[in-house]
Amino acid sequence: MALPHQTVSRRSLLRTLGGTTALGALAGCGVPAAYVRPGDRAAADASARDRRLTWANWPLYIDTDDAHPNRRPTLEAFEKQSGIAVDYVEEINDNDEFFGKISPALMNHQSTGRDLIVISDWMCARFVRLGWVQELDRARQPHVAEHLDPLLRSPAFDPGRKFTVPWQSGITGIAYNRRRLGREIRHVADLWADDLRGRVTLLSGLDESFALLMLGNGVDITRWTADDFHRVCDQVQTQVRRGQIRRFTGNDYTKDLVSGDVLACQAYSGDVIQLRADNPDIEFVVPEEGAELWAESLMVPNLAAHKANAERLIDHYYRPEVAAELAAWVNYVCPVPAARHVLADSDDKDTAALAEDPLIFPDAGMRRRLAIARDITAEERVDFAKRWNKIAGL
């Protein structure tokens, strides 16, 4: 299983206040008609007689064959074993953009034409609150029930993962160039050290950035408050004024880190695995105060015509041998810890080494410092986004 050379595009940010405001209004009490009651979410399931499904995912988020890039081995294996044909569409490039694309159908109680979608958990939370996704039949998903990582089993927005199943996971922590900096970074507050002035970047997306900064203040991010949020904003505003922060970024923070323009930054674990392959001086740290564990999850939208087929596909990817093959390609935190043993037993040295990478399979010490943040509610979002986007210059 070869490692990919991928351009990471999945951890998208809220780019404009206008889009954020529209989302907040739609998800809030101002548009009660947007909510879909449980009894109105399911369509007649055609799975038994129509052996197919349509799956919308992000680009570069599934294993491919090195010799034949259009082939997807784990997906082809499912099609062969199940007899179910999968129309795999790489159409999701931004959470907000995709929300805007399919929300008119969901609001108006119409099919999206998709049986399975993958979006970031902070956006999944909106779908769950709006009643736009169907409860999954865990009886059809024995491998999910057995192998889903306990750390990911019960986020605040979906206790027990009744509506969502993690596709891949990751960590928002700190990346830095240890050789250029000449010392270790161990705490969030280390970003504010004088020798890093003008050489730090933070993530510009509100949902991507706030949790790590709160953890630096000792906050339990599973139950943070508005006061915790505004305290972080006050701190970041102070650092902007003193010139500590070079800029706020999307995924382009990697370019600054590689070039040496930036010595330390908020970063995603999956990116750093790729960067370290070319530059072993780049380190990723889960601060002693902790870091945010996040996921991008599979969901079956309302009125999907092939729900049972979609549930069967989800379960396929929770077989440890399949999860291992996928993890070896995408290099994110694997939501199936049992896949580690599969990789460790590989005859290929590089593949076996992945089993020991804590950014794919966090070790016990790291796991104790990871938490899933409470998401931002619809009522909070508009005011919070206004303040954060002003600081970040969005």
mmCIF file of C-alpha atoms in Angstrom:
data_model
loop_
_atom_site.group_PDB
_atom_site.id
_atom_site.type_symbol
_atom_site.label_atom_id
_atom_site.label_comp_id
_atom_site.label_asym_id
_atom_site.label_seq_id
_atom_site.Cartn_x
_atom_site.Cartn_y
_atom_site.Cartn_z
ATOM 1 C CA MET A 1 0.000 0.000 0.000
ATOM 2 C CA ALA A 2 1.751 3.117 -1.217
ATOM 3 C CA LEU A 3 1.516 6.474 0.503
ATOM 4 C CA PRO A 4 -0.198 9.235 -1.436
ATOM 5 C CA HIS A 5 1.153 12.619 -2.422
ATOM 6 C CA GLN A 6 -2.023 14.522 -1.769
ATOM 7 C CA THR A 7 -3.129 18.127 -1.790
ATOM 8 C CA VAL A 8 -5.163 18.408 1.368
ATOM 9 C CA SER A 9 -8.423 20.261 0.857
ATOM 10 C CA ARG A 10 -10.845 18.696 3.295
ATOM 11 C CA ARG A 11 -10.493 20.899 6.376
ATOM 12 C CA SER A 12 -12.228 23.842 4.801
ATOM 13 C CA LEU A 13 -12.841 27.157 6.496
ATOM 14 C CA LEU A 14 -15.710 29.612 6.795
ATOM 15 C CA ARG A 15 -14.556 32.067 4.149
ATOM 16 C CA THR A 16 -17.123 34.841 4.394
ATOM 17 C CA LEU A 17 -19.354 36.304 7.050
ATOM 18 C CA GLY A 18 -22.203 36.352 4.557
ATOM 19 C CA GLY A 19 -22.219 32.572 4.192
ATOM 20 C CA THR A 20 -21.926 32.118 7.928
ATOM 21 C CA THR A 21 -24.827 34.452 8.633
ATOM 22 C CA ALA A 22 -27.073 32.636 6.189
ATOM 23 C CA LEU A 23 -26.258 29.304 7.749
ATOM 24 C CA GLY A 24 -26.916 30.599 11.226
ATOM 25 C CA ALA A 25 -30.292 32.018 10.254
ATOM 26 C CA LEU A 26 -31.353 28.865 8.460
ATOM 27 C CA ALA A 27 -30.381 26.599 11.325
ATOM 28 C CA GLY A 28 -31.939 28.802 13.991
ATOM 29 C CA CYS A 29 -35.449 29.424 15.197
ATOM 30 C CA GLY A 30 -36.117 31.978 12.469
ATOM 31 C CA VAL A 31 -36.852 29.269 9.896
ATOM 32 C CA PRO A 32 -38.835 26.585 11.739
ATOM 33 C CA ALA A 33 -40.018 25.088 8.446
ATOM 34 C CA ALA A 34 -36.446 23.947 7.750
ATOM 35 C CA TYR A 35 -36.734 21.270 10.442
ATOM 36 C CA VAL A 36 -37.850 17.837 9.219
ATOM 37 C CA ARG A 37 -39.645 15.583 11.688
ATOM 38 C CA PRO A 38 -38.418 11.992 12.090
ATOM 39 C CA GLY A 39 -41.483 10.542 10.386
ATOM 40 C CA ASP A 40 -40.846 12.576 7.234
ATOM 41 C CA ARG A 41 -37.203 11.646 6.623
ATOM 42 C CA ALA A 42 -37.319 8.216 4.976
ATOM 43 C CA ALA A 43 -38.233 7.258 1.433
ATOM 44 C CA ALA A 44 -39.273 3.793 0.281
ATOM 45 C CA ASP A 45 -35.945 1.946 0.265
ATOM 46 C CA ALA A 46 -35.151 0.486 -3.155
ATOM 47 C CA SER A 47 -31.955 -1.237 -1.995
ATOM 48 C CA ALA A 48 -33.190 -4.822 -2.294
ATOM 49 C CA ARG A 49 -34.214 -4.514 -5.949
ATOM 50 C CA ASP A 50 -31.885 -1.703 -7.054
ATOM 51 C CA ARG A 51 -28.329 -2.717 -6.195
ATOM 52 C CA ARG A 52 -26.629 0.652 -6.329
ATOM 53 C CA LEU A 53 -25.980 3.881 -4.416
ATOM 54 C CA THR A 54 -24.544 7.356 -4.953
ATOM 55 C CA TRP A 55 -21.788 8.537 -2.612
ATOM 56 C CA ALA A 56 -20.540 12.159 -2.427
ATOM 57 C CA ASN A 57 -17.077 12.636 -0.939
ATOM 58 C CA TRP A 58 -14.116 15.029 -0.968
ATOM 59 C CA PRO A 59 -11.283 14.782 -3.531
ATOM 60 C CA LEU A 60 -8.283 12.634 -2.626
ATOM 61 C CA TYR A 61 -10.065 10.992 0.271
ATOM 62 C CA ILE A 62 -10.035 7.334 -0.737
ATOM 63 C CA ASP A 63 -7.356 4.860 -1.727
ATOM 64 C CA THR A 64 -6.423 4.577 -5.395
ATOM 65 C CA ASP A 65 -4.301 2.189 -7.427
ATOM 66 C CA ASP A 66 -0.866 3.667 -8.167
ATOM 67 C CA ALA A 67 -0.816 2.139 -11.629
ATOM 68 C CA HIS A 68 -4.452 3.042 -12.347
ATOM 69 C CA PRO A 69 -5.406 6.248 -10.478
ATOM 70 C CA ASN A 70 -9.073 5.955 -11.450
ATOM 71 C CA ARG A 71 -9.388 2.641 -9.633
ATOM 72 C CA ARG A 72 -10.273 2.530 -5.943
ATOM 73 C CA PRO A 73 -9.341 -0.885 -4.518
ATOM 74 C CA THR A 74 -11.363 -0.836 -1.283
ATOM 75 C CA LEU A 75 -14.453 0.427 -3.074
ATOM 76 C CA GLU A 76 -14.094 -2.082 -5.904
ATOM 77 C CA ALA A 77 -13.778 -4.837 -3.300
ATOM 78 C CA PHE A 78 -17.103 -3.769 -1.791
ATOM 79 C CA GLU A 79 -18.794 -3.756 -5.189
ATOM 80 C CA LYS A 80 -17.496 -7.235 -5.955
ATOM 81 C CA GLN A 81 -18.444 -8.699 -2.572
ATOM 82 C CA SER A 82 -21.864 -7.076 -2.321
ATOM 83 C CA GLY A 83 -23.012 -6.824 -5.921
ATOM 84 C CA ILE A 84 -23.816 -3.159 -5.256
ATOM 85 C CA ALA A 85 -22.624 -0.609 -7.822
ATOM 86 C CA VAL A 86 -21.341 2.652 -6.325
ATOM 87 C CA ASP A 87 -21.440 5.977 -8.139
ATOM 88 C CA TYR A 88 -18.570 7.712 -6.327
ATOM 89 C CA VAL A 89 -18.628 11.475 -6.857
ATOM 90 C CA GLU A 90 -15.789 13.735 -5.654
ATOM 91 C CA GLU A 91 -17.923 16.866 -5.435
ATOM 92 C CA ILE A 92 -17.348 18.238 -1.937
ATOM 93 C CA ASN A 93 -14.697 20.951 -1.806
ATOM 94 C CA ASP A 94 -16.029 23.094 1.037
ATOM 95 C CA ASN A 95 -18.549 22.399 3.806
ATOM 96 C CA ASP A 96 -20.475 25.644 3.337
ATOM 97 C CA GLU A 97 -20.528 25.341 -0.439
ATOM 98 C CA PHE A 98 -21.913 21.806 -0.274
ATOM 99 C CA PHE A 99 -24.466 22.854 2.339
ATOM 100 C CA GLY A 100 -25.692 25.513 -0.055
ATOM 101 C CA LYS A 101 -25.805 22.995 -2.876
ATOM 102 C CA ILE A 102 -28.093 20.462 -1.207
ATOM 103 C CA SER A 103 -29.957 22.501 1.424
ATOM 104 C CA PRO A 104 -32.755 23.672 -0.924
ATOM 105 C CA ALA A 105 -33.787 20.067 -1.551
ATOM 106 C CA LEU A 106 -33.595 19.109 2.114
ATOM 107 C CA MET A 107 -35.527 22.191 3.250
ATOM 108 C CA ASN A 108 -38.265 21.426 0.778
ATOM 109 C CA HIS A 109 -38.525 17.740 1.659
ATOM 110 C CA GLN A 110 -36.978 16.581 -1.613
ATOM 111 C CA SER A 111 -34.307 13.990 -2.383
ATOM 112 C CA THR A 112 -30.743 15.241 -2.858
ATOM 113 C CA GLY A 113 -29.990 12.441 -5.305
ATOM 114 C CA ARG A 114 -27.294 11.183 -2.939
ATOM 115 C CA ASP A 115 -27.431 8.178 -0.624
ATOM 116 C CA LEU A 116 -24.268 8.925 1.347
ATOM 117 C CA ILE A 117 -22.314 12.105 2.054
ATOM 118 C CA VAL A 118 -19.136 12.982 3.998
ATOM 119 C CA ILE A 119 -18.799 16.362 5.733
ATOM 120 C CA SER A 120 -17.016 17.762 8.768
ATOM 121 C CA ASP A 121 -18.616 17.042 12.127
ATOM 122 C CA TRP A 122 -19.243 20.721 12.928
ATOM 123 C CA MET A 123 -21.372 20.819 9.774
ATOM 124 C CA CYS A 124 -22.877 17.390 10.504
ATOM 125 C CA ALA A 125 -24.188 18.943 13.710
ATOM 126 C CA ARG A 126 -26.362 21.329 11.698
ATOM 127 C CA PHE A 127 -27.778 18.525 9.593
ATOM 128 C CA VAL A 128 -28.610 16.515 12.699
ATOM 129 C CA ARG A 129 -30.298 19.473 14.418
ATOM 130 C CA LEU A 130 -32.311 20.276 11.306
ATOM 131 C CA GLY A 131 -33.457 16.666 10.975
ATOM 132 C CA TRP A 132 -31.911 16.386 7.511
ATOM 133 C CA VAL A 133 -30.303 12.969 7.986
ATOM 134 C CA GLN A 134 -31.683 9.551 8.841
ATOM 135 C CA GLU A 135 -30.969 7.428 11.878
ATOM 136 C CA LEU A 136 -28.704 4.544 10.955
ATOM 137 C CA ASP A 137 -29.658 0.932 11.517
ATOM 138 C CA ARG A 138 -26.777 -0.366 13.605
ATOM 139 C CA ALA A 139 -28.036 -3.925 13.138
ATOM 140 C CA ARG A 140 -26.750 -3.605 9.572
ATOM 141 C CA GLN A 141 -23.406 -2.325 10.872
ATOM 142 C CA PRO A 142 -21.862 -4.901 13.205
ATOM 143 C CA HIS A 143 -18.309 -3.808 12.367
ATOM 144 C CA VAL A 144 -19.093 -0.186 13.229
ATOM 145 C CA ALA A 145 -20.594 -1.320 16.531
ATOM 146 C CA GLU A 146 -17.508 -3.380 17.335
ATOM 147 C CA HIS A 147 -14.626 -1.305 15.980
ATOM 148 C CA LEU A 148 -15.491 2.426 16.160
ATOM 149 C CA ASP A 149 -12.895 4.204 18.303
ATOM 150 C CA PRO A 150 -14.331 4.898 21.789
ATOM 151 C CA LEU A 151 -12.998 8.471 21.601
ATOM 152 C CA LEU A 152 -15.301 9.135 18.642
ATOM 153 C CA ARG A 153 -18.412 7.271 19.776
ATOM 154 C CA SER A 154 -20.470 10.007 21.374
ATOM 155 C CA PRO A 155 -19.924 13.645 20.331
ATOM 156 C CA ALA A 156 -22.221 16.227 21.910
ATOM 157 C CA PHE A 157 -24.178 16.791 18.701
ATOM 158 C CA ASP A 158 -24.863 13.070 18.123
ATOM 159 C CA PRO A 159 -24.737 10.984 21.326
ATOM 160 C CA GLY A 160 -24.106 7.369 20.443
ATOM 161 C CA ARG A 161 -23.474 8.249 16.783
ATOM 162 C CA LYS A 162 -27.047 7.433 15.771
ATOM 163 C CA PHE A 163 -26.905 9.629 12.670
ATOM 164 C CA THR A 164 -23.209 9.830 11.798
ATOM 165 C CA VAL A 165 -20.234 7.498 11.451
ATOM 166 C CA PRO A 166 -16.673 8.896 11.215
ATOM 167 C CA TRP A 167 -15.042 8.409 7.837
ATOM 168 C CA GLN A 168 -11.633 9.692 8.934
ATOM 169 C CA SER A 169 -10.439 11.617 11.940
ATOM 170 C CA GLY A 170 -7.626 13.991 12.776
ATOM 171 C CA ILE A 171 -6.064 16.275 15.345
ATOM 172 C CA THR A 172 -5.724 20.042 15.379
ATOM 173 C CA GLY A 173 -2.488 20.751 17.208
ATOM 174 C CA ILE A 174 0.735 22.695 16.679
ATOM 175 C CA ALA A 175 3.344 22.143 13.985
ATOM 176 C CA TYR A 176 6.773 23.712 14.198
ATOM 177 C CA ASN A 177 10.263 23.529 12.717
ATOM 178 C CA ARG A 178 12.364 22.273 15.577
ATOM 179 C CA ARG A 179 15.732 22.853 13.918
ATOM 180 C CA ARG A 180 15.000 26.453 12.921
ATOM 181 C CA LEU A 181 13.347 27.286 16.255
ATOM 182 C CA GLY A 182 16.042 25.575 18.294
ATOM 183 C CA ARG A 183 13.756 24.374 21.066
ATOM 184 C CA GLU A 184 10.634 22.345 21.778
ATOM 185 C CA ILE A 185 7.064 23.561 21.843
ATOM 186 C CA ARG A 186 4.984 21.894 24.550
ATOM 187 C CA HIS A 187 2.196 24.332 25.394
ATOM 188 C CA VAL A 188 -0.308 26.441 23.479
ATOM 189 C CA ALA A 189 1.075 29.521 25.221
ATOM 190 C CA ASP A 190 4.472 28.811 23.639
ATOM 191 C CA LEU A 191 3.047 30.316 20.442
ATOM 192 C CA TRP A 192 3.177 33.717 22.146
ATOM 193 C CA ALA A 193 6.902 33.582 22.990
ATOM 194 C CA ASP A 194 8.985 36.615 21.943
ATOM 195 C CA ASP A 195 11.271 34.572 19.679
ATOM 196 C CA LEU A 196 8.231 33.660 17.539
ATOM 197 C CA ARG A 197 7.011 37.218 16.966
ATOM 198 C CA GLY A 198 5.774 37.508 13.398
ATOM 199 C CA ARG A 199 6.488 33.826 12.738
ATOM 200 C CA VAL A 200 3.170 32.285 13.899
ATOM 201 C CA THR A 201 0.002 31.518 11.948
ATOM 202 C CA LEU A 202 -3.448 30.535 13.203
ATOM 203 C CA LEU A 203 -6.235 28.892 11.248
ATOM 204 C CA SER A 204 -8.733 31.410 9.954
ATOM 205 C CA GLY A 205 -11.801 29.186 10.181
ATOM 206 C CA LEU A 206 -13.761 29.727 13.378
ATOM 207 C CA ASP A 207 -14.686 26.061 13.754
ATOM 208 C CA GLU A 208 -11.121 24.938 13.098
ATOM 209 C CA SER A 209 -9.295 27.304 15.423
ATOM 210 C CA PHE A 210 -11.112 27.979 18.679
ATOM 211 C CA ALA A 211 -10.879 24.635 20.491
ATOM 212 C CA LEU A 212 -7.096 24.378 20.633
ATOM 213 C CA LEU A 213 -6.822 27.936 21.909
ATOM 214 C CA MET A 214 -9.412 27.238 24.613
ATOM 215 C CA LEU A 215 -7.492 24.169 25.703
ATOM 216 C CA GLY A 216 -4.497 26.422 26.272
ATOM 217 C CA ASN A 217 -6.620 28.195 28.883
ATOM 218 C CA GLY A 218 -7.444 24.943 30.645
ATOM 219 C CA VAL A 219 -11.015 24.847 29.335
ATOM 220 C CA ASP A 220 -12.973 21.604 29.039
ATOM 221 C CA ILE A 221 -13.854 21.945 25.356
ATOM 222 C CA THR A 222 -16.682 19.431 25.609
ATOM 223 C CA ARG A 223 -18.629 22.076 27.579
ATOM 224 C CA TRP A 224 -17.101 25.458 26.822
ATOM 225 C CA THR A 225 -19.046 28.695 27.360
ATOM 226 C CA ALA A 226 -19.440 32.064 25.643
ATOM 227 C CA ASP A 227 -17.084 33.556 28.235
ATOM 228 C CA ASP A 228 -14.435 31.015 27.212
ATOM 229 C CA PHE A 229 -14.870 32.030 23.578
ATOM 230 C CA HIS A 230 -14.562 35.744 24.220
ATOM 231 C CA ARG A 231 -11.514 35.202 26.432
ATOM 232 C CA VAL A 232 -9.792 33.479 23.499
ATOM 233 C CA CYS A 233 -10.781 36.326 21.183
ATOM 234 C CA ASP A 234 -9.327 38.863 23.630
ATOM 235 C CA GLN A 235 -6.049 36.933 23.726
ATOM 236 C CA VAL A 236 -5.785 36.556 19.960
ATOM 237 C CA GLN A 237 -6.623 40.233 19.454
ATOM 238 C CA THR A 238 -3.774 41.140 21.791
ATOM 239 C CA GLN A 239 -1.357 38.936 19.837
ATOM 240 C CA VAL A 240 -2.445 40.472 16.544
ATOM 241 C CA ARG A 241 -1.786 43.971 17.895
ATOM 242 C CA ARG A 242 1.691 43.085 19.127
ATOM 243 C CA GLY A 243 2.626 41.544 15.759
ATOM 244 C CA GLN A 244 2.921 37.995 17.048
ATOM 245 C CA ILE A 245 0.663 36.478 14.382
ATOM 246 C CA ARG A 246 1.938 36.682 10.826
ATOM 247 C CA ARG A 247 -1.455 35.884 9.305
ATOM 248 C CA PHE A 248 -4.543 33.679 9.498
ATOM 249 C CA THR A 249 -4.581 30.839 6.996
ATOM 250 C CA GLY A 250 -6.468 28.011 5.396
ATOM 251 C CA ASN A 251 -4.506 24.943 4.362
ATOM 252 C CA ASP A 252 -1.827 27.175 2.866
ATOM 253 C CA TYR A 253 -0.123 27.327 6.270
ATOM 254 C CA THR A 254 1.944 24.397 5.031
ATOM 255 C CA LYS A 255 3.720 26.614 2.478
ATOM 256 C CA ASP A 256 4.761 29.110 5.156
ATOM 257 C CA LEU A 257 6.053 26.347 7.406
ATOM 258 C CA VAL A 258 8.053 24.667 4.641
ATOM 259 C CA SER A 259 9.557 27.956 3.438
ATOM 260 C CA GLY A 260 10.616 28.982 6.942
ATOM 261 C CA ASP A 261 8.545 32.177 6.906
ATOM 262 C CA VAL A 262 6.646 30.640 9.815
ATOM 263 C CA LEU A 263 8.233 28.647 12.632
ATOM 264 C CA ALA A 264 5.093 27.494 14.463
ATOM 265 C CA CYS A 265 1.413 27.262 13.571
ATOM 266 C CA GLN A 266 -1.916 25.656 14.196
ATOM 267 C CA ALA A 267 -1.922 22.535 12.015
ATOM 268 C CA TYR A 268 -3.715 19.326 11.148
ATOM 269 C CA SER A 269 -2.077 16.013 11.909
ATOM 270 C CA GLY A 270 -2.691 14.588 8.426
ATOM 271 C CA ASP A 271 -0.846 17.466 6.777
ATOM 272 C CA VAL A 272 2.189 17.077 8.984
ATOM 273 C CA ILE A 273 2.597 13.401 8.099
ATOM 274 C CA GLN A 274 3.043 14.491 4.494
ATOM 275 C CA LEU A 275 5.353 17.390 5.376
ATOM 276 C CA ARG A 276 7.605 15.224 7.536
ATOM 277 C CA ALA A 277 8.203 12.850 4.646
ATOM 278 C CA ASP A 278 10.123 15.675 2.961
ATOM 279 C CA ASN A 279 11.388 17.529 6.026
ATOM 280 C CA PRO A 280 11.997 15.545 9.231
ATOM 281 C CA ASP A 281 12.654 18.791 11.130
ATOM 282 C CA ILE A 282 8.937 19.536 11.136
ATOM 283 C CA GLU A 283 7.269 18.294 14.307
ATOM 284 C CA PHE A 284 3.631 17.959 15.307
ATOM 285 C CA VAL A 285 2.739 18.297 18.963
ATOM 286 C CA VAL A 286 -0.354 17.651 21.002
ATOM 287 C CA PRO A 287 0.179 20.292 23.708
ATOM 288 C CA GLU A 288 0.267 19.193 27.318
ATOM 289 C CA GLU A 289 -3.070 20.965 27.821
ATOM 290 C CA GLY A 290 -4.575 18.835 25.049
ATOM 291 C CA ALA A 291 -5.706 19.116 21.427
ATOM 292 C CA GLU A 292 -8.909 18.842 19.459
ATOM 293 C CA LEU A 293 -9.907 15.510 17.956
ATOM 294 C CA TRP A 294 -12.225 15.978 14.986
ATOM 295 C CA ALA A 295 -13.842 13.820 12.367
ATOM 296 C CA GLU A 296 -15.457 13.995 8.982
ATOM 297 C CA SER A 297 -18.409 11.703 8.961
ATOM 298 C CA LEU A 298 -20.676 9.634 6.764
ATOM 299 C CA MET A 299 -24.396 10.406 6.801
ATOM 300 C CA VAL A 300 -27.477 9.216 4.889
ATOM 301 C CA PRO A 301 -29.505 12.289 3.884
ATOM 302 C CA ASN A 302 -33.283 12.377 3.998
ATOM 303 C CA LEU A 303 -35.228 10.575 1.265
ATOM 304 C CA ALA A 304 -32.165 8.638 0.127
ATOM 305 C CA ALA A 305 -33.395 5.842 -2.126
ATOM 306 C CA HIS A 306 -30.752 3.277 -1.137
ATOM 307 C CA LYS A 307 -30.334 3.586 2.634
ATOM 308 C CA ALA A 308 -29.671 -0.097 3.331
ATOM 309 C CA ASN A 309 -27.024 -0.213 0.609
ATOM 310 C CA ALA A 310 -25.354 2.866 2.109
ATOM 311 C CA GLU A 311 -25.371 1.335 5.593
ATOM 312 C CA ARG A 312 -23.752 -1.773 4.201
ATOM 313 C CA LEU A 313 -21.020 0.294 2.550
ATOM 314 C CA ILE A 314 -20.313 2.158 5.787
ATOM 315 C CA ASP A 315 -19.896 -1.127 7.594
ATOM 316 C CA HIS A 316 -17.501 -2.389 4.918
ATOM 317 C CA TYR A 317 -15.062 0.373 5.812
ATOM 318 C CA TYR A 318 -15.129 -0.628 9.471
ATOM 319 C CA ARG A 319 -13.661 -4.038 8.726
ATOM 320 C CA PRO A 320 -10.136 -3.700 10.186
ATOM 321 C CA GLU A 321 -8.433 -4.963 7.023
ATOM 322 C CA VAL A 322 -10.311 -2.436 4.873
ATOM 323 C CA ALA A 323 -9.753 0.408 7.348
ATOM 324 C CA ALA A 324 -6.035 -0.439 7.348
ATOM 325 C CA GLU A 325 -5.805 -0.225 3.567
ATOM 326 C CA LEU A 326 -7.566 3.127 3.589
ATOM 327 C CA ALA A 327 -5.451 4.476 6.469
ATOM 328 C CA ALA A 328 -2.241 3.590 4.640
ATOM 329 C CA TRP A 329 -3.335 5.825 1.804
ATOM 330 C CA VAL A 330 -5.005 8.855 3.430
ATOM 331 C CA ASN A 331 -2.772 9.056 6.542
ATOM 332 C CA TYR A 332 -5.383 10.577 8.846
ATOM 333 C CA VAL A 333 -6.255 9.320 12.327
ATOM 334 C CA CYS A 334 -7.905 5.968 11.703
ATOM 335 C CA PRO A 335 -11.319 5.623 13.426
ATOM 336 C CA VAL A 336 -10.769 1.842 13.604
ATOM 337 C CA PRO A 337 -8.021 1.137 16.183
ATOM 338 C CA ALA A 338 -8.054 -2.578 15.276
ATOM 339 C CA ALA A 339 -6.614 -1.644 11.867
ATOM 340 C CA ARG A 340 -3.308 -0.971 13.600
ATOM 341 C CA HIS A 341 -2.649 -4.685 14.048
ATOM 342 C CA VAL A 342 -3.350 -5.331 10.377
ATOM 343 C CA LEU A 343 -0.754 -2.770 9.333
ATOM 344 C CA ALA A 344 1.760 -4.005 11.902
ATOM 345 C CA ASP A 345 1.602 -7.484 10.367
ATOM 346 C CA SER A 346 2.373 -6.218 6.858
ATOM 347 C CA ASP A 347 5.414 -7.640 5.091
ATOM 348 C CA ASP A 348 6.130 -4.185 3.685
ATOM 349 C CA LYS A 349 8.397 -2.269 6.067
ATOM 350 C CA ASP A 350 6.981 1.174 5.293
ATOM 351 C CA THR A 351 3.409 -0.030 5.679
ATOM 352 C CA ALA A 352 4.181 -1.765 8.972
ATOM 353 C CA ALA A 353 5.800 1.433 10.256
ATOM 354 C CA LEU A 354 2.470 3.255 9.927
ATOM 355 C CA ALA A 355 1.147 1.162 12.811
ATOM 356 C CA GLU A 356 3.590 2.980 15.095
ATOM 357 C CA ASP A 357 2.764 6.478 13.882
ATOM 358 C CA PRO A 358 0.846 8.263 16.676
ATOM 359 C CA LEU A 359 -0.705 10.632 14.121
ATOM 360 C CA ILE A 360 -2.535 7.665 12.589
ATOM 361 C CA PHE A 361 -2.964 5.597 15.750
ATOM 362 C CA PRO A 362 -2.525 7.917 18.765
ATOM 363 C CA ASP A 363 -0.715 6.256 21.653
ATOM 364 C CA ALA A 364 -2.194 6.029 25.128
ATOM 365 C CA GLY A 365 -0.526 9.203 26.367
ATOM 366 C CA MET A 366 -1.735 11.231 23.407
ATOM 367 C CA ARG A 367 -5.257 9.798 23.602
ATOM 368 C CA ARG A 368 -5.612 11.064 27.164
ATOM 369 C CA ARG A 369 -5.052 14.609 25.882
ATOM 370 C CA LEU A 370 -7.567 14.497 23.005
ATOM 371 C CA ALA A 371 -11.160 15.699 23.177
ATOM 372 C CA ILE A 372 -14.019 16.462 20.803
ATOM 373 C CA ALA A 373 -15.161 20.055 21.174
ATOM 374 C CA ARG A 374 -18.752 21.023 21.699
ATOM 375 C CA ASP A 375 -19.852 22.546 18.419
ATOM 376 C CA ILE A 376 -21.057 26.125 18.003
ATOM 377 C CA THR A 377 -24.844 26.326 18.141
ATOM 378 C CA ALA A 378 -26.986 28.207 15.628
ATOM 379 C CA GLU A 379 -27.851 30.786 18.268
ATOM 380 C CA GLU A 380 -24.165 31.445 18.997
ATOM 381 C CA ARG A 381 -22.809 31.336 15.470
ATOM 382 C CA VAL A 382 -23.707 34.720 14.022
ATOM 383 C CA ASP A 383 -22.289 36.805 16.888
ATOM 384 C CA PHE A 384 -19.259 34.580 17.334
ATOM 385 C CA ALA A 385 -18.460 34.647 13.628
ATOM 386 C CA LYS A 386 -18.730 38.434 13.506
ATOM 387 C CA ARG A 387 -16.183 38.804 16.260
ATOM 388 C CA TRP A 388 -13.784 36.112 15.052
ATOM 389 C CA ASN A 389 -13.888 37.122 11.394
ATOM 390 C CA LYS A 390 -13.099 40.731 12.305
ATOM 391 C CA ILE A 391 -10.001 39.607 14.205
ATOM 392 C CA ALA A 392 -8.930 37.210 11.449
ATOM 393 C CA GLY A 393 -9.548 39.767 8.718
ATOM 394 C CA LEU A 394 -12.173 37.720 6.889
#
